[in-house]
């Protein structure tokens, strides 16, 4: 809660040796940009949530392993969103309504579980690409309806569901414009 709801504005630049940003640290402020540390490993729950002035690119460092629940929910990023290959966890609603991103979204191979609302409402101009074999989890966040992990993202092109996926929850991919969908043999 270091700067939670503080009215803080402008840019936030972290020293490169910071490894963790705590939960709620910059939630509900008016910051306009962030420069994340090169050695960052973890971003806590709601660390940057509800920052409508937080725009531009979101450059996640290659060292990042964990992104907490709702970490960037309700921000207004634009540009590319590159998820580092070493990323292991993305919390529920981490990028829900987080802006309009250009290009593809590639889900790293280390990600094994994708929760409901993870990217819901964020817009992308490219394709959704899975590098690994994630498992889709039913969302424990209940609101109106069962929110989908990639609902309303505007993805296009071919969607290849990775091998090993056996079940996809309701609305996981609704509101996208895929040209085709390829299901694995493991799908039941």
PDB file of C-alpha atoms in Angstrom:
ATOM      1  CA  UNK A   1       0.000   0.000   0.000  1.00  0.00           C
ATOM      2  CA  UNK A   2       3.047   2.270  -0.328  1.00  0.00           C
ATOM      3  CA  UNK A   3       1.398   4.831  -2.638  1.00  0.00           C
ATOM      4  CA  UNK A   4      -2.126   3.383  -2.791  1.00  0.00           C
ATOM      5  CA  UNK A   5      -4.738   6.004  -3.641  1.00  0.00           C
ATOM      6  CA  UNK A   6      -2.194   8.777  -3.017  1.00  0.00           C
ATOM      7  CA  UNK A   7      -2.888  11.068  -5.957  1.00  0.00           C
ATOM      8  CA  UNK A   8       0.680  10.482  -7.138  1.00  0.00           C
ATOM      9  CA  UNK A   9       1.211  11.412 -10.810  1.00  0.00           C
ATOM     10  CA  UNK A  10       3.924  11.400 -13.475  1.00  0.00           C
ATOM     11  CA  UNK A  11       6.507   8.732 -14.283  1.00  0.00           C
ATOM     12  CA  UNK A  12       7.753   6.015 -11.927  1.00  0.00           C
ATOM     13  CA  UNK A  13      11.315   4.823 -12.546  1.00  0.00           C
ATOM     14  CA  UNK A  14      12.626   1.953 -10.439  1.00  0.00           C
ATOM     15  CA  UNK A  15      16.274   1.083  -9.706  1.00  0.00           C
ATOM     16  CA  UNK A  16      17.341  -2.008 -11.672  1.00  0.00           C
ATOM     17  CA  UNK A  17      18.048  -4.149  -8.585  1.00  0.00           C
ATOM     18  CA  UNK A  18      14.455  -4.194  -7.246  1.00  0.00           C
ATOM     19  CA  UNK A  19      13.113  -7.773  -7.404  1.00  0.00           C
ATOM     20  CA  UNK A  20       9.544  -7.314  -6.115  1.00  0.00           C
ATOM     21  CA  UNK A  21       6.795  -4.700  -6.331  1.00  0.00           C
ATOM     22  CA  UNK A  22       4.340  -5.290  -3.491  1.00  0.00           C
ATOM     23  CA  UNK A  23       0.580  -5.646  -3.748  1.00  0.00           C
ATOM     24  CA  UNK A  24      -1.372  -2.385  -4.097  1.00  0.00           C
ATOM     25  CA  UNK A  25       1.906  -0.387  -4.228  1.00  0.00           C
ATOM     26  CA  UNK A  26       0.727   2.041  -6.935  1.00  0.00           C
ATOM     27  CA  UNK A  27      -2.955   1.121  -7.179  1.00  0.00           C
ATOM     28  CA  UNK A  28      -5.438   3.947  -7.834  1.00  0.00           C
ATOM     29  CA  UNK A  29      -2.888   6.677  -8.480  1.00  0.00           C
ATOM     30  CA  UNK A  30      -2.505   8.995 -11.474  1.00  0.00           C
ATOM     31  CA  UNK A  31       0.898   7.799 -12.668  1.00  0.00           C
ATOM     32  CA  UNK A  32       1.410   8.104 -16.426  1.00  0.00           C
ATOM     33  CA  UNK A  33       4.311   5.725 -17.135  1.00  0.00           C
ATOM     34  CA  UNK A  34       6.474   3.083 -15.486  1.00  0.00           C
ATOM     35  CA  UNK A  35       9.991   1.852 -16.117  1.00  0.00           C
ATOM     36  CA  UNK A  36      10.226  -1.559 -14.476  1.00  0.00           C
ATOM     37  CA  UNK A  37      13.507  -2.841 -12.979  1.00  0.00           C
ATOM     38  CA  UNK A  38      15.673  -5.183 -15.062  1.00  0.00           C
ATOM     39  CA  UNK A  39      15.932  -7.670 -12.162  1.00  0.00           C
ATOM     40  CA  UNK A  40      12.209  -7.670 -11.274  1.00  0.00           C
ATOM     41  CA  UNK A  41      10.879 -11.162 -10.473  1.00  0.00           C
ATOM     42  CA  UNK A  42       7.415 -10.486  -9.025  1.00  0.00           C
ATOM     43  CA  UNK A  43       4.596  -7.947  -9.317  1.00  0.00           C
ATOM     44  CA  UNK A  44       2.051  -8.181  -6.491  1.00  0.00           C
ATOM     45  CA  UNK A  45      -1.748  -8.253  -6.625  1.00  0.00           C
ATOM     46  CA  UNK A  46      -3.300  -4.994  -7.842  1.00  0.00           C
ATOM     47  CA  UNK A  47       0.150  -3.329  -7.865  1.00  0.00           C
ATOM     48  CA  UNK A  48      -0.858  -0.907 -10.662  1.00  0.00           C
ATOM     49  CA  UNK A  49      -4.634  -1.469 -10.795  1.00  0.00           C
ATOM     50  CA  UNK A  50      -6.978   1.412 -11.658  1.00  0.00           C
ATOM     51  CA  UNK A  51      -4.405   3.743 -13.197  1.00  0.00           C
ATOM     52  CA  UNK A  52      -6.381   5.232 -16.078  1.00  0.00           C
ATOM     53  CA  UNK A  53      -3.502   7.612 -16.880  1.00  0.00           C
ATOM     54  CA  UNK A  54      -0.987   4.756 -17.240  1.00  0.00           C
ATOM     55  CA  UNK A  55      -0.489   4.663 -21.027  1.00  0.00           C
ATOM     56  CA  UNK A  56       2.131   3.745 -23.623  1.00  0.00           C
ATOM     57  CA  UNK A  57       4.183   0.571 -23.848  1.00  0.00           C
ATOM     58  CA  UNK A  58       4.383  -1.985 -21.078  1.00  0.00           C
ATOM     59  CA  UNK A  59       7.928  -3.378 -21.107  1.00  0.00           C
ATOM     60  CA  UNK A  60       8.079  -6.401 -18.816  1.00  0.00           C
ATOM     61  CA  UNK A  61      11.674  -7.429 -17.988  1.00  0.00           C
ATOM     62  CA  UNK A  62      12.995 -10.866 -18.990  1.00  0.00           C
ATOM     63  CA  UNK A  63      13.615 -11.672 -15.300  1.00  0.00           C
ATOM     64  CA  UNK A  64       9.874 -11.501 -14.446  1.00  0.00           C
ATOM     65  CA  UNK A  65       8.392 -14.789 -13.158  1.00  0.00           C
ATOM     66  CA  UNK A  66       5.087 -13.830 -11.463  1.00  0.00           C
ATOM     67  CA  UNK A  67       2.336 -11.295 -12.123  1.00  0.00           C
ATOM     68  CA  UNK A  68      -0.275 -11.021  -9.374  1.00  0.00           C
ATOM     69  CA  UNK A  69      -4.054 -10.895  -9.602  1.00  0.00           C
ATOM     70  CA  UNK A  70      -5.362  -7.691 -11.223  1.00  0.00           C
ATOM     71  CA  UNK A  71      -1.818  -6.260 -11.380  1.00  0.00           C
ATOM     72  CA  UNK A  72      -2.534  -4.054 -14.428  1.00  0.00           C
ATOM     73  CA  UNK A  73      -6.338  -4.140 -14.482  1.00  0.00           C
ATOM     74  CA  UNK A  74      -8.002  -0.956 -15.773  1.00  0.00           C
ATOM     75  CA  UNK A  75      -4.865   0.713 -17.141  1.00  0.00           C
ATOM     76  CA  UNK A  76      -4.716   2.203 -20.647  1.00  0.00           C
ATOM     77  CA  UNK A  77      -1.566   0.781 -22.248  1.00  0.00           C
ATOM     78  CA  UNK A  78      -0.929   0.947 -25.977  1.00  0.00           C
ATOM     79  CA  UNK A  79       1.856  -0.541 -28.048  1.00  0.00           C
ATOM     80  CA  UNK A  80       3.201  -4.061 -27.632  1.00  0.00           C
ATOM     81  CA  UNK A  81       2.780  -6.458 -24.737  1.00  0.00           C
ATOM     82  CA  UNK A  82       5.610  -8.981 -24.639  1.00  0.00           C
ATOM     83  CA  UNK A  83       5.353 -11.632 -21.922  1.00  0.00           C
ATOM     84  CA  UNK A  84       8.845 -12.890 -20.962  1.00  0.00           C
ATOM     85  CA  UNK A  85       9.651 -16.541 -21.703  1.00  0.00           C
ATOM     86  CA  UNK A  86      10.486 -17.210 -18.023  1.00  0.00           C
ATOM     87  CA  UNK A  87       7.062 -16.028 -16.810  1.00  0.00           C
ATOM     88  CA  UNK A  88       5.488 -18.782 -14.674  1.00  0.00           C
ATOM     89  CA  UNK A  89       2.244 -17.288 -13.347  1.00  0.00           C
ATOM     90  CA  UNK A  90      -0.247 -14.683 -14.495  1.00  0.00           C
ATOM     91  CA  UNK A  91      -2.894 -13.977 -11.870  1.00  0.00           C
ATOM     92  CA  UNK A  92      -6.622 -13.704 -12.480  1.00  0.00           C
ATOM     93  CA  UNK A  93      -7.605 -10.460 -14.256  1.00  0.00           C
ATOM     94  CA  UNK A  94      -3.945  -9.348 -14.455  1.00  0.00           C
ATOM     95  CA  UNK A  95      -4.511  -7.556 -17.753  1.00  0.00           C
ATOM     96  CA  UNK A  96      -8.304  -7.173 -17.637  1.00  0.00           C
ATOM     97  CA  UNK A  97      -9.281  -3.976 -19.503  1.00  0.00           C
ATOM     98  CA  UNK A  98      -5.612  -2.963 -19.597  1.00  0.00           C
ATOM     99  CA  UNK A  99      -5.640  -1.100 -22.920  1.00  0.00           C
ATOM    100  CA  UNK A 100      -5.173  -1.617 -26.641  1.00  0.00           C
ATOM    101  CA  UNK A 101      -2.075  -3.551 -27.650  1.00  0.00           C
ATOM    102  CA  UNK A 102      -0.568  -3.894 -31.121  1.00  0.00           C
ATOM    103  CA  UNK A 103       0.615  -7.163 -32.538  1.00  0.00           C
ATOM    104  CA  UNK A 104       0.355 -10.732 -31.334  1.00  0.00           C
ATOM    105  CA  UNK A 105       0.050 -11.974 -27.772  1.00  0.00           C
ATOM    106  CA  UNK A 106       2.329 -14.950 -27.150  1.00  0.00           C
ATOM    107  CA  UNK A 107       1.635 -16.989 -24.023  1.00  0.00           C
ATOM    108  CA  UNK A 108       5.004 -18.339 -22.738  1.00  0.00           C
ATOM    109  CA  UNK A 109       5.633 -22.058 -22.484  1.00  0.00           C
ATOM    110  CA  UNK A 110       6.137 -21.893 -18.686  1.00  0.00           C
ATOM    111  CA  UNK A 111       2.521 -20.749 -18.142  1.00  0.00           C
ATOM    112  CA  UNK A 112       0.524 -23.801 -17.115  1.00  0.00           C
ATOM    113  CA  UNK A 113      -2.698 -22.235 -15.847  1.00  0.00           C
ATOM    114  CA  UNK A 114      -4.798 -19.407 -17.293  1.00  0.00           C
ATOM    115  CA  UNK A 115      -7.556 -18.005 -15.108  1.00  0.00           C
ATOM    116  CA  UNK A 116     -10.801 -16.363 -16.144  1.00  0.00           C
ATOM    117  CA  UNK A 117     -10.627 -12.641 -16.936  1.00  0.00           C
ATOM    118  CA  UNK A 118      -6.823 -12.712 -17.353  1.00  0.00           C
ATOM    119  CA  UNK A 119      -6.899 -10.617 -20.553  1.00  0.00           C
ATOM    120  CA  UNK A 120     -10.632  -9.926 -20.760  1.00  0.00           C
ATOM    121  CA  UNK A 121     -11.498  -6.644 -22.463  1.00  0.00           C
ATOM    122  CA  UNK A 122      -7.936  -5.745 -23.455  1.00  0.00           C
ATOM    123  CA  UNK A 123      -7.673  -5.240 -27.210  1.00  0.00           C
ATOM    124  CA  UNK A 124      -5.073  -6.804 -29.511  1.00  0.00           C
ATOM    125  CA  UNK A 125      -4.519  -6.260 -33.236  1.00  0.00           C
ATOM    126  CA  UNK A 126      -2.846  -9.619 -33.918  1.00  0.00           C
ATOM    127  CA  UNK A 127      -3.089 -13.296 -33.119  1.00  0.00           C
ATOM    128  CA  UNK A 128      -3.163 -15.261 -29.886  1.00  0.00           C
ATOM    129  CA  UNK A 129      -0.274 -17.749 -29.843  1.00  0.00           C
ATOM    130  CA  UNK A 130       0.342 -20.440 -27.223  1.00  0.00           C
ATOM    131  CA  UNK A 131       3.969 -21.516 -26.904  1.00  0.00           C
ATOM    132  CA  UNK A 132       3.180 -24.247 -24.351  1.00  0.00           C
ATOM    133  CA  UNK A 133       0.279 -26.314 -23.076  1.00  0.00           C
ATOM    134  CA  UNK A 134      -1.709 -24.246 -20.573  1.00  0.00           C
ATOM    135  CA  UNK A 135      -4.640 -25.466 -18.526  1.00  0.00           C
ATOM    136  CA  UNK A 136      -7.691 -23.222 -18.414  1.00  0.00           C
ATOM    137  CA  UNK A 137      -9.115 -22.737 -14.919  1.00  0.00           C
ATOM    138  CA  UNK A 138     -12.625 -21.779 -14.015  1.00  0.00           C
ATOM    139  CA  UNK A 139     -12.553 -18.293 -12.592  1.00  0.00           C
ATOM    140  CA  UNK A 140     -13.074 -17.955  -8.866  1.00  0.00           C
ATOM    141  CA  UNK A 141     -14.005 -14.317  -9.544  1.00  0.00           C
ATOM    142  CA  UNK A 142     -17.753 -14.336  -9.958  1.00  0.00           C
ATOM    143  CA  UNK A 143     -19.527 -11.340 -11.403  1.00  0.00           C
ATOM    144  CA  UNK A 144     -22.282 -11.202 -14.006  1.00  0.00           C
ATOM    145  CA  UNK A 145     -21.752 -14.393 -15.979  1.00  0.00           C
ATOM    146  CA  UNK A 146     -18.661 -16.560 -16.262  1.00  0.00           C
ATOM    147  CA  UNK A 147     -15.874 -14.311 -17.523  1.00  0.00           C
ATOM    148  CA  UNK A 148     -13.492 -15.680 -20.116  1.00  0.00           C
ATOM    149  CA  UNK A 149      -9.711 -15.487 -20.047  1.00  0.00           C
ATOM    150  CA  UNK A 150      -9.520 -13.880 -23.518  1.00  0.00           C
ATOM    151  CA  UNK A 151     -13.072 -12.581 -23.837  1.00  0.00           C
ATOM    152  CA  UNK A 152     -13.543  -9.512 -26.033  1.00  0.00           C
ATOM    153  CA  UNK A 153      -9.870  -9.137 -27.006  1.00  0.00           C
ATOM    154  CA  UNK A 154     -10.425  -8.782 -30.759  1.00  0.00           C
ATOM    155  CA  UNK A 155      -7.937 -11.473 -31.779  1.00  0.00           C
ATOM    156  CA  UNK A 156      -8.007 -12.584 -35.404  1.00  0.00           C
ATOM    157  CA  UNK A 157      -6.290 -15.235 -37.497  1.00  0.00           C
ATOM    158  CA  UNK A 158      -5.999 -18.913 -36.663  1.00  0.00           C
ATOM    159  CA  UNK A 159      -6.279 -20.089 -33.050  1.00  0.00           C
ATOM    160  CA  UNK A 160      -4.392 -23.301 -32.329  1.00  0.00           C
ATOM    161  CA  UNK A 161      -5.512 -24.862 -29.054  1.00  0.00           C
ATOM    162  CA  UNK A 162      -2.399 -26.511 -27.552  1.00  0.00           C
ATOM    163  CA  UNK A 163      -1.992 -30.266 -27.047  1.00  0.00           C
ATOM    164  CA  UNK A 164      -3.073 -31.391 -23.606  1.00  0.00           C
ATOM    165  CA  UNK A 165      -5.987 -28.958 -23.281  1.00  0.00           C
ATOM    166  CA  UNK A 166      -9.069 -31.064 -22.545  1.00  0.00           C
ATOM    167  CA  UNK A 167     -11.602 -28.483 -21.460  1.00  0.00           C
ATOM    168  CA  UNK A 168     -12.230 -24.811 -22.165  1.00  0.00           C
ATOM    169  CA  UNK A 169     -14.553 -22.891 -19.818  1.00  0.00           C
ATOM    170  CA  UNK A 170     -17.511 -20.855 -21.017  1.00  0.00           C
ATOM    171  CA  UNK A 171     -16.672 -17.583 -22.754  1.00  0.00           C
ATOM    172  CA  UNK A 172     -12.908 -18.215 -22.714  1.00  0.00           C
ATOM    173  CA  UNK A 173     -12.579 -16.910 -26.280  1.00  0.00           C
ATOM    174  CA  UNK A 174     -15.913 -15.151 -26.917  1.00  0.00           C
ATOM    175  CA  UNK A 175     -15.864 -11.780 -28.641  1.00  0.00           C
ATOM    176  CA  UNK A 176     -12.886 -12.557 -30.897  1.00  0.00           C
ATOM    177  CA  UNK A 177     -12.755 -12.919 -34.679  1.00  0.00           C
ATOM    178  CA  UNK A 178     -10.693 -16.045 -35.306  1.00  0.00           C
ATOM    179  CA  UNK A 179     -10.577 -17.141 -38.943  1.00  0.00           C
ATOM    180  CA  UNK A 180     -10.215 -20.775 -37.880  1.00  0.00           C
ATOM    181  CA  UNK A 181      -9.739 -22.882 -34.749  1.00  0.00           C
ATOM    182  CA  UNK A 182      -7.572 -26.003 -34.581  1.00  0.00           C
ATOM    183  CA  UNK A 183      -8.382 -28.385 -31.714  1.00  0.00           C
ATOM    184  CA  UNK A 184      -5.846 -30.939 -30.424  1.00  0.00           C
ATOM    185  CA  UNK A 185      -6.542 -34.675 -30.372  1.00  0.00           C
ATOM    186  CA  UNK A 186      -6.579 -34.478 -26.562  1.00  0.00           C
ATOM    187  CA  UNK A 187      -9.706 -32.303 -26.597  1.00  0.00           C
ATOM    188  CA  UNK A 188     -12.836 -34.059 -25.401  1.00  0.00           C
TER     189      UNK A 188
END
